[in-house]
Tab-separated table of C-alpha atoms and ligand atoms in Angstrom:
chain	number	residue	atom	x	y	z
A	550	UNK	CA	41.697	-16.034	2.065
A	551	UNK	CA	42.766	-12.555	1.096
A	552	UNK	CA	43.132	-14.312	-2.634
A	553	UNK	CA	40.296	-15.166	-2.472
A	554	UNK	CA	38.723	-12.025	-1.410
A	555	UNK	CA	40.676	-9.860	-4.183
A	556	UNK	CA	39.119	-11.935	-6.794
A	557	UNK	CA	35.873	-11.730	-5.356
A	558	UNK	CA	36.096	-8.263	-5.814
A	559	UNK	CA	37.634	-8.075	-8.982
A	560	UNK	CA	34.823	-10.211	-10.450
A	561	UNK	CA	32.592	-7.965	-8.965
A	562	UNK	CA	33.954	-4.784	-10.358
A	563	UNK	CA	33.810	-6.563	-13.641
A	564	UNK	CA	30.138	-6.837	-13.509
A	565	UNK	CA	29.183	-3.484	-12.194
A	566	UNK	CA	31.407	-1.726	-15.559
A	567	UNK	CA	29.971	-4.265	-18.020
A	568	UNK	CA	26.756	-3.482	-16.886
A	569	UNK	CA	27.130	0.277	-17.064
A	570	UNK	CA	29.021	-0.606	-20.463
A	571	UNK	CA	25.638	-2.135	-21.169
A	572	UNK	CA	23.162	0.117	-20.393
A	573	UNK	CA	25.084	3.022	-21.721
A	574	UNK	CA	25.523	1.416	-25.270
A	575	UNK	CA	21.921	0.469	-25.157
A	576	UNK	CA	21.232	4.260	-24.054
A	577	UNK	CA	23.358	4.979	-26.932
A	578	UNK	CA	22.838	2.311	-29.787
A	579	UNK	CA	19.258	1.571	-29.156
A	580	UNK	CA	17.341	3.547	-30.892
A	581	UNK	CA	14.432	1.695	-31.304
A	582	UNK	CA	12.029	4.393	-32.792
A	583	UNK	CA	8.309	4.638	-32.420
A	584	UNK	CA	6.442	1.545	-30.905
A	585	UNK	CA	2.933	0.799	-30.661
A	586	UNK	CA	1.482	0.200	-27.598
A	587	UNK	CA	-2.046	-1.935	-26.758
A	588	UNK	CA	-3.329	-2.274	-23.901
A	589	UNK	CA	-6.587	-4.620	-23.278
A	590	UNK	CA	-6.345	-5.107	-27.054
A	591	UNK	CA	-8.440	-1.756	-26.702
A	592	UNK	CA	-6.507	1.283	-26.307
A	593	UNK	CA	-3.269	2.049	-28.974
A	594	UNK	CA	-1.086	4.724	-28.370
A	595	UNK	CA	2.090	5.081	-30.025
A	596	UNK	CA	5.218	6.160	-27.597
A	597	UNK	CA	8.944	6.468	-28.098
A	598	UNK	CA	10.782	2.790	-28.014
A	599	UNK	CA	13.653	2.607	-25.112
A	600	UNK	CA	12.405	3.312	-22.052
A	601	UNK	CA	10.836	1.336	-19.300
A	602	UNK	CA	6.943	0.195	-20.118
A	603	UNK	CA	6.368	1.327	-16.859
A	604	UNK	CA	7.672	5.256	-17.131
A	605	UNK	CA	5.863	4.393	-21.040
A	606	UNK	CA	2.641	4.136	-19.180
A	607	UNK	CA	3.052	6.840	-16.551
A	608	UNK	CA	3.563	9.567	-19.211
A	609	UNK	CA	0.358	8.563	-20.225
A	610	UNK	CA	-1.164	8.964	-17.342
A	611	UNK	CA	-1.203	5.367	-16.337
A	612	UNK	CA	-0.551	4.642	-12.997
A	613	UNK	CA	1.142	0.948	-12.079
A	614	UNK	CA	2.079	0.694	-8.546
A	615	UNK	CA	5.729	1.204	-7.803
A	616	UNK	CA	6.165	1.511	-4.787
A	617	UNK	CA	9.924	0.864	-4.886
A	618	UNK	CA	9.924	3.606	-7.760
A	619	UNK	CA	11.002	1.556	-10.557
A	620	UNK	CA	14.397	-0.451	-8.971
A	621	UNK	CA	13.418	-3.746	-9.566
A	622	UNK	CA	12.648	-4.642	-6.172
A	623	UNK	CA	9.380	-4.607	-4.725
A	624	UNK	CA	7.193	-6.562	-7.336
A	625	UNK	CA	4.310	-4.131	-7.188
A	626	UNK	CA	4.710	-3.082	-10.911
A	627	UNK	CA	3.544	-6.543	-12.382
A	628	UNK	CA	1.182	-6.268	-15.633
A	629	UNK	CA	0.695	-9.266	-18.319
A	630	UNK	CA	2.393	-8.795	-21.793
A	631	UNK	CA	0.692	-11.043	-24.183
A	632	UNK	CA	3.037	-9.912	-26.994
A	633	UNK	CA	6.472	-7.917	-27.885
A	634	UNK	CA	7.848	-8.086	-23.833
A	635	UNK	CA	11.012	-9.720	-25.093
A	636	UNK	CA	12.745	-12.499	-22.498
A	637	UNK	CA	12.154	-12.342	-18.986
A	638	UNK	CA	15.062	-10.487	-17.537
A	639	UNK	CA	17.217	-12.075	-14.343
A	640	UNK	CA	16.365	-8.986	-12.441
A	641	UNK	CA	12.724	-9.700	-12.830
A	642	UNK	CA	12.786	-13.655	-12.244
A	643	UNK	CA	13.195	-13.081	-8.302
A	644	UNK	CA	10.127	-11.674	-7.589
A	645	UNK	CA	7.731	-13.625	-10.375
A	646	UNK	CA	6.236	-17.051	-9.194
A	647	UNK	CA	5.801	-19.746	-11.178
A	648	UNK	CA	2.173	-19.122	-11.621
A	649	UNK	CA	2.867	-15.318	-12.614
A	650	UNK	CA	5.178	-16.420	-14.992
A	651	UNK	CA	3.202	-18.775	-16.800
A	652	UNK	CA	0.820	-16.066	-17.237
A	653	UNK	CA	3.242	-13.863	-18.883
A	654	UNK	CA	3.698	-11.412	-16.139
A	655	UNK	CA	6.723	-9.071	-16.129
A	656	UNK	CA	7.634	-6.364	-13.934
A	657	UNK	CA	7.088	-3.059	-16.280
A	658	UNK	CA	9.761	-1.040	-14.294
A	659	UNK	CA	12.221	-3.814	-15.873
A	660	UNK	CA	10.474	-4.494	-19.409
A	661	UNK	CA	11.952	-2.062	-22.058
A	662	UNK	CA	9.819	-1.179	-24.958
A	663	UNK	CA	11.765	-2.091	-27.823
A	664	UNK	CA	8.955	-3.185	-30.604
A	665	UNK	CA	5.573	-3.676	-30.719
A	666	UNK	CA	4.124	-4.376	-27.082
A	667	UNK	CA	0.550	-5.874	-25.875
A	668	UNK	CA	-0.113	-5.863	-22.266
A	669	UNK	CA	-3.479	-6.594	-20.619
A	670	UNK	CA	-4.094	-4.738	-16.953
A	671	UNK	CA	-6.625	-4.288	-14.755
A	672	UNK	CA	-9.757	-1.828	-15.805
A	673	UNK	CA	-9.374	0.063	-12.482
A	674	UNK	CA	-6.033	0.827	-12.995
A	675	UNK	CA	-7.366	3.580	-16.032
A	676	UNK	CA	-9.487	5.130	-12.829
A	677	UNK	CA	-5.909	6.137	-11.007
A	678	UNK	CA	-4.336	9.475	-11.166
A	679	UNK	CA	-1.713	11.900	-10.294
A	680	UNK	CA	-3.101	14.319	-7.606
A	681	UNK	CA	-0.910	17.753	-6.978
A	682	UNK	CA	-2.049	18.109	-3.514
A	683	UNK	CA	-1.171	20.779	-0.879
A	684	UNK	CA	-0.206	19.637	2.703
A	685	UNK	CA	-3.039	21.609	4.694
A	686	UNK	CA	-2.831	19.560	7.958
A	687	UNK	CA	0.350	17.328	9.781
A	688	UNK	CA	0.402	16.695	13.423
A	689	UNK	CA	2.419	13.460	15.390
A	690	UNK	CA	-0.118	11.449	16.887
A	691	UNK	CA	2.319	9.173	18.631
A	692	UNK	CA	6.377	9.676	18.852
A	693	UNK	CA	6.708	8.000	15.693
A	694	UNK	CA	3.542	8.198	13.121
A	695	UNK	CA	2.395	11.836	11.726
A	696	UNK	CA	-1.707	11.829	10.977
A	697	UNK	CA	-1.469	14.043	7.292
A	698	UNK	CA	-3.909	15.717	5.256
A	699	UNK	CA	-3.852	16.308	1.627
A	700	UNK	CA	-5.834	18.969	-0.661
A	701	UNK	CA	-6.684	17.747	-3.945
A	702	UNK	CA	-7.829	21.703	-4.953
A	703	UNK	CA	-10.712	20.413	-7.620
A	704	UNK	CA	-9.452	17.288	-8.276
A	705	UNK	CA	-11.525	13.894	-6.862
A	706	UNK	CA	-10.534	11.092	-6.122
A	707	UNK	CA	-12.791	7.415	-6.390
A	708	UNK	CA	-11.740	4.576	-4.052
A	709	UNK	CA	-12.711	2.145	-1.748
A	710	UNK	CA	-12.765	2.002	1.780
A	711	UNK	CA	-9.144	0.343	2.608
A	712	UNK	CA	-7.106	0.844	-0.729
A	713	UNK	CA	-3.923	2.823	-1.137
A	714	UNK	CA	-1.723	5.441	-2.688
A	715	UNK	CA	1.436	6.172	-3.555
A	716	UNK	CA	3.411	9.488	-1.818
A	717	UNK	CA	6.273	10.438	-4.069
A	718	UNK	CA	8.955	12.167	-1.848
A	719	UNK	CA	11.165	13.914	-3.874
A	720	UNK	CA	15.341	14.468	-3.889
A	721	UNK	CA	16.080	16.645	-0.815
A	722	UNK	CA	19.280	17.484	1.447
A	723	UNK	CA	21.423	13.869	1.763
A	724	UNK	CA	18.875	12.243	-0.904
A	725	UNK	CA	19.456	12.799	-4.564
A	726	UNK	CA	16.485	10.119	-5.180
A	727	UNK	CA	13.132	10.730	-6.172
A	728	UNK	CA	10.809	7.639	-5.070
A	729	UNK	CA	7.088	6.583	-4.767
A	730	UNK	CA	6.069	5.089	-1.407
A	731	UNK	CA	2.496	3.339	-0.567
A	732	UNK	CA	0.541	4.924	2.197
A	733	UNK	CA	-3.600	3.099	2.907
A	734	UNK	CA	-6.140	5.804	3.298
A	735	UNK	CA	-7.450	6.625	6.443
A	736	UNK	CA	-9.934	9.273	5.117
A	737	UNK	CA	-13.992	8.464	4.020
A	738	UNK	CA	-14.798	7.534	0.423
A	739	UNK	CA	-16.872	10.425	0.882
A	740	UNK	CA	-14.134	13.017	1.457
A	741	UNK	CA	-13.164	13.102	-2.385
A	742	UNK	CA	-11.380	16.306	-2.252
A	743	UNK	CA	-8.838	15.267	0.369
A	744	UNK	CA	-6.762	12.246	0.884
A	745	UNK	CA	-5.562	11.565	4.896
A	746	UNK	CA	-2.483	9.094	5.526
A	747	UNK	CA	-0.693	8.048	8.507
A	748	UNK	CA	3.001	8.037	8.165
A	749	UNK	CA	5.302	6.685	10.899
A	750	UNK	CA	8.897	6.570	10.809
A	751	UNK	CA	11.154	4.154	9.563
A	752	UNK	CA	14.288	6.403	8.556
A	753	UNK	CA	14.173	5.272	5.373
A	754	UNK	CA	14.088	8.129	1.881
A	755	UNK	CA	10.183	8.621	1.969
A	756	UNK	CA	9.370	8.754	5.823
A	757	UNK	CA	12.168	10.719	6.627
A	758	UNK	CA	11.087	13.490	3.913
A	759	UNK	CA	7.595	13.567	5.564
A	760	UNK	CA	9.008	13.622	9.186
A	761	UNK	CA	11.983	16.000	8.423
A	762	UNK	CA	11.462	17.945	5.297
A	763	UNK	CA	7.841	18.213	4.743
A	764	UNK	CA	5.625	20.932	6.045
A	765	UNK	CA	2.235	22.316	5.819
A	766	UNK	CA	1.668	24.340	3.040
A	767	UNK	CA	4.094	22.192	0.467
A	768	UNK	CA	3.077	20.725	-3.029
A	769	UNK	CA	2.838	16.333	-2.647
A	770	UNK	CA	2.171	14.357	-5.745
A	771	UNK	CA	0.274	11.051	-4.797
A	772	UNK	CA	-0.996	9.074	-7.263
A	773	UNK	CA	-4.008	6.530	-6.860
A	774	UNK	CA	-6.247	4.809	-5.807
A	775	UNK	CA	-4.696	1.527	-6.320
A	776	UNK	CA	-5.321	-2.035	-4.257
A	777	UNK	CA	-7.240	-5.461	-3.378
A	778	UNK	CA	-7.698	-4.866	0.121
A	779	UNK	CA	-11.040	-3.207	1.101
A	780	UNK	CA	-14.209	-3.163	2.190
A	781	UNK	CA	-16.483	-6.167	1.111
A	782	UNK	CA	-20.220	-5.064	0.478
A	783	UNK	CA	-21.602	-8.411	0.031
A	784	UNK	CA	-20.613	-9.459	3.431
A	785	UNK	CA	-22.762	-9.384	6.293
A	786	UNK	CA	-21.637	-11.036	8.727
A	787	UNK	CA	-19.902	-9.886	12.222
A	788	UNK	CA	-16.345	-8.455	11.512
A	789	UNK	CA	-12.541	-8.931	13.080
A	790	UNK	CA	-10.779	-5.497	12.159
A	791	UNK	CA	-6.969	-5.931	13.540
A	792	UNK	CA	-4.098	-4.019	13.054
A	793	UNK	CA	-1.550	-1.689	14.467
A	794	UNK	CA	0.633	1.153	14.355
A	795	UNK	CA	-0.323	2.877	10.865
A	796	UNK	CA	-2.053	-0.186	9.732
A	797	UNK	CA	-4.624	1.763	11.706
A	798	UNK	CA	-5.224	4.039	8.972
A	799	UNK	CA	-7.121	1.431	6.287
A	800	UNK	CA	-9.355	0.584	9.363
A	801	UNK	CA	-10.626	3.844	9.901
A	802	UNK	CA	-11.453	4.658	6.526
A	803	UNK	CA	-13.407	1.113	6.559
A	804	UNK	CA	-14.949	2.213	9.701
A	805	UNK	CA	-15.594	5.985	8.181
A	806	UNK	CA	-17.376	4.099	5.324
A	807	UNK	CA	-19.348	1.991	8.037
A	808	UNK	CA	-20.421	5.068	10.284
A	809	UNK	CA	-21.602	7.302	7.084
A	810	UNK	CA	-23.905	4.589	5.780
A	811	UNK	CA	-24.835	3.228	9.459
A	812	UNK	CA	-23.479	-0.403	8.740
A	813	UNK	CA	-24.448	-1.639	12.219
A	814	UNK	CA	-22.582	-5.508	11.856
A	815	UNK	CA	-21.386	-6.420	14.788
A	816	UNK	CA	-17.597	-5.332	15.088
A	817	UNK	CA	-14.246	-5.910	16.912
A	818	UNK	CA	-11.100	-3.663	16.164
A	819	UNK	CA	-8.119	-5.146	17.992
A	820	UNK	CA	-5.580	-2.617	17.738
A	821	UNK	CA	-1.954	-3.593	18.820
A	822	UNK	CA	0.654	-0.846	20.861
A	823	UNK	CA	3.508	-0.964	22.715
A	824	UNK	CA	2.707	1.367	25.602
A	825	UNK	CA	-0.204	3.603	26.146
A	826	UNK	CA	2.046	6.367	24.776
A	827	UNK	CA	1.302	4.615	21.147
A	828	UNK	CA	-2.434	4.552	21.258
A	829	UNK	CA	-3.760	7.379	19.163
A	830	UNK	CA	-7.205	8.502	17.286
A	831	UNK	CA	-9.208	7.487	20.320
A	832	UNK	CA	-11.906	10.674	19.799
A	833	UNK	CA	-12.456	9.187	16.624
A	834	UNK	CA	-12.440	5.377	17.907
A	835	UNK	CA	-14.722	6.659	20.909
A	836	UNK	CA	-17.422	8.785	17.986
A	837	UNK	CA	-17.418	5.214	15.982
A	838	UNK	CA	-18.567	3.154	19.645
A	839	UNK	CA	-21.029	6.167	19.751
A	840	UNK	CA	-22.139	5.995	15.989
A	841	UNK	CA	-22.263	2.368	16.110
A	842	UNK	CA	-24.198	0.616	18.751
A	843	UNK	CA	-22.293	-2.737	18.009
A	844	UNK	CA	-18.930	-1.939	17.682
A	845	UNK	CA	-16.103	-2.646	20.183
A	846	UNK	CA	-12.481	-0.980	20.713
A	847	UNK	CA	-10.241	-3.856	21.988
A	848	UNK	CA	-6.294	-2.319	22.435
A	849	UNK	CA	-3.588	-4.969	23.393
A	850	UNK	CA	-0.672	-3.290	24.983
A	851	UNK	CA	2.722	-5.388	24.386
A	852	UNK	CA	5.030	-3.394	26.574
A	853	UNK	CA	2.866	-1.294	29.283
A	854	UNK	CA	3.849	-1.829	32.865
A	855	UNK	CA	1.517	1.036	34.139
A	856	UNK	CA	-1.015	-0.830	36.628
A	857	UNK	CA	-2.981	1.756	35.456
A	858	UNK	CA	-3.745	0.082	31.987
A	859	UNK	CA	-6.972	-2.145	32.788
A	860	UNK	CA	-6.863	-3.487	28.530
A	861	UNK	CA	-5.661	-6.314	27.428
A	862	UNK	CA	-1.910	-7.331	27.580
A	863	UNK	CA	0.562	-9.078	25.100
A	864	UNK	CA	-0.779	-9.399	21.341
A	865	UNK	CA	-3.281	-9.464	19.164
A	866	UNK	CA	-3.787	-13.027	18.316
A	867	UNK	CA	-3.922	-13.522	22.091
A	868	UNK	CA	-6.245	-11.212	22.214
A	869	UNK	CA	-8.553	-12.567	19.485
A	870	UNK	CA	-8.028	-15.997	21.125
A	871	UNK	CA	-9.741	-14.780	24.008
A	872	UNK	CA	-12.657	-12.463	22.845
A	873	UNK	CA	-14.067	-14.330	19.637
A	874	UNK	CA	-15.936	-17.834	20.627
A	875	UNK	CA	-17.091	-18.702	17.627
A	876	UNK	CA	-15.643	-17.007	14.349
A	877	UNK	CA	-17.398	-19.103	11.717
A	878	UNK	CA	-19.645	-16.424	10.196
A	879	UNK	CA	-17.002	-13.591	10.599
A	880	UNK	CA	-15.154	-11.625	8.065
A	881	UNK	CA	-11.487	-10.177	9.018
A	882	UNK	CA	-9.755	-6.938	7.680
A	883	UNK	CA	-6.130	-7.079	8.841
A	884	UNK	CA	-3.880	-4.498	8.046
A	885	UNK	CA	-0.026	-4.894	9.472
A	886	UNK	CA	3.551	-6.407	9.022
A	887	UNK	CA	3.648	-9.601	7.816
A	888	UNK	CA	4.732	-11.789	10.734
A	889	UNK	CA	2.104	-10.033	12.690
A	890	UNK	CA	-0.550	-10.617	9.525
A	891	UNK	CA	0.520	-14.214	9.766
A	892	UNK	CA	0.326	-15.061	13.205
A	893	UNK	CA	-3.451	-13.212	13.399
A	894	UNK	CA	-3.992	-15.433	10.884
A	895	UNK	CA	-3.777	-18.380	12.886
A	896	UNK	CA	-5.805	-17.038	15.488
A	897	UNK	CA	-8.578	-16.888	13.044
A	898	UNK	CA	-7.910	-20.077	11.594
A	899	UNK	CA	-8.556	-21.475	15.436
A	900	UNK	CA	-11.485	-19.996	15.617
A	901	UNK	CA	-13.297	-21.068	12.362
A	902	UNK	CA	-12.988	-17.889	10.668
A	903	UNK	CA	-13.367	-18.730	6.655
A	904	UNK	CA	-9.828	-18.523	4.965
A	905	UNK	CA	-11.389	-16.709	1.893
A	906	UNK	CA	-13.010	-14.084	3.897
A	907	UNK	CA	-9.900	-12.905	5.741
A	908	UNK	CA	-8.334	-10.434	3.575
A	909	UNK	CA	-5.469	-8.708	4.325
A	910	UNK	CA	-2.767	-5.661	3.550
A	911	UNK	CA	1.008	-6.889	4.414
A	912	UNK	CA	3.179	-3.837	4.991
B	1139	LIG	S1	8.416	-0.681	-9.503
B	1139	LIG	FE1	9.137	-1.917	-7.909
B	1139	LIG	S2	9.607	-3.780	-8.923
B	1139	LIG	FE2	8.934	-2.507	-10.511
């Protein structure tokens, strides 16, 4: 056992120093020179060789999402290189399906500029920017989630009702990494010198520098707007909002959007929470049932034992289960984790909500 153990590790220190052996001889050797690189078979810039395509594009001013900051790891950084990419790398093969692939996608955090490069991405992306924003407002709306708002000075910013951005917290005491994070929007379209975000705690590098380190008054860069979730103009049907915890904060930027340009569809946000304690925004929730005649607030409390709760108990899909009768014309914005995105799918699904209008923000 222990044999097989010390080998195990030996092997494994083998791969970490050839790797740094590697990257420091490409650091060293490669010097690859000026490259030219086109993007939408439009745009040409020429940019030093060697470094990531993806640090290529941010220093000019082109904004992929990153929300893992360039490690490899969480597949938001994808963009199609029709020419020059080199091989696929291992690192990028985990998190490229076979459709992606076939496409020529490649991570950019991962794809090094060596030669000539072509890469095709979307239009919208040339409409994101890096804001320097001031902290102006931060206040905990439930133990765990901070409501935030951002100046922008004289800056705008252009998005949709339910997109994202991306926070970058910065090295601070215990964290010598600087990383990008993805927060949705909770503020109106029409509040374009601002940007609002709810930010709950997880302990990991970003949340903890907005829980522990940041405070009003400090300098944020966010960079934006970026995402495929959001409001759907062409719809006009009734609509399912669900979410919970901070996936709150896309809703109420959809529901912002709806109360500014009295969009009086027939609505139902089911909003998930432990305990009482974690409901939060309800002056806002309670000017929307004002502002809109035929909207409805439906909380589902998981974990409440207070007879004084008179809401619905358990979860959301249970919930959806028992106040939707017919979904068939309905549209859904759901905005959550996963499993909880996947099991409110079902619910939906039972009750003859279309697939391809349920769209969706996994977090
Ligand atoms: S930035 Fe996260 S995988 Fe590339």
């Amino acid at each position: 056992m222990s044999t097989i153990l010390t080998t195990t590790l030996i092997i494994s220190a083998i791969t970490s120093i050839l790797a740094a052996i590697l990257t420091a001889a490409d650091r060293t050797v490669g010097n690859y020179g000026e490259v030219k690189l086109t993007i939408n078979n439009e745009k040409t810039y020429t940019v030093e060789g060697g470094t990531s395509l993806l640090s290529t594009l941010r220093n000019e001013k082109i904004f992929i999402p990153s929300a893992c900051g360039g490690k490899g790891s969480c597949g938001y950084c994808k963009v199609v290189v029709t020419e020059g990419g080199g091989p696929v790398l291992a690192t990028e093969l985990p998190l490229l399906t076979k459709e992606e692939f076939a496409k020529n996608m490649r991570l950019s955090c991962q794809c090094k500029l060596k030669q000539d490069i072509k890469i095709e991405i979307p239009e919208e992306l040339f409409n994101v920017k890096e804001y320097a924003s001031t902290v102006v407002k931060m206040e905990k709306v439930t133990p765990t989630i901070k409501y935030l708002r951002f100046d922008l000075g004289d800056e705008e910013i252009n998005f949709r009702p339910g997109q994202y951005v991306q926070l970058k917290a910065p090295a601070y005491e215990g964290n010598d990494e600087e990383v990008y994070r993805a927060y949705s929007v909770a503020s109106s379209v029409n509040d374009k010198h601002a940007i609002e975000l709810l930010i709950g705690y997880t302990g990991g590098i970003a949340t903890t520098y907005v829980h522990q380190h940041l405070n009003v008054g400090d300098n944020v860069h966010i960079n934006g707007p970026y995402g495929d979730f959001y409001y759907h103009e062409d719809d006009n049907g009734p609509i399912i909002l669900a979410g919970a915890g901070t996936g709150m904060a896309p809703i109420l930027s959809i529901l912002k959007y709806m109360a500014e340009n009295n969009i009086n569809r027939k609505t139902i946000f089911f909003f998930g929470a432990k305990t009482m304690s974690d409901l939060f925004m309800l002056e806002q929730i309670k000017y929307f049932e004002e502002k809109l005649p035929a909207f409805k607030f439906i909380a589902t409390l998981s974990r409440e034992e207070s007879p004084d709760w008179n809401g619905d108990r358990g979860r959301v899909p249970d919930s959806i289960i028992k106040h939707v009768e017919n979904g068939e014309n309905y549209s859904a914005y759901l905005c959550g984790s996963p499993a909880m995105i996947d099991s409110i799918i079902k619910s939906l699904e039972e009750k003859n909500v279309p697939l391809n209008k349920i769209y969706y923000d996994k977090f």
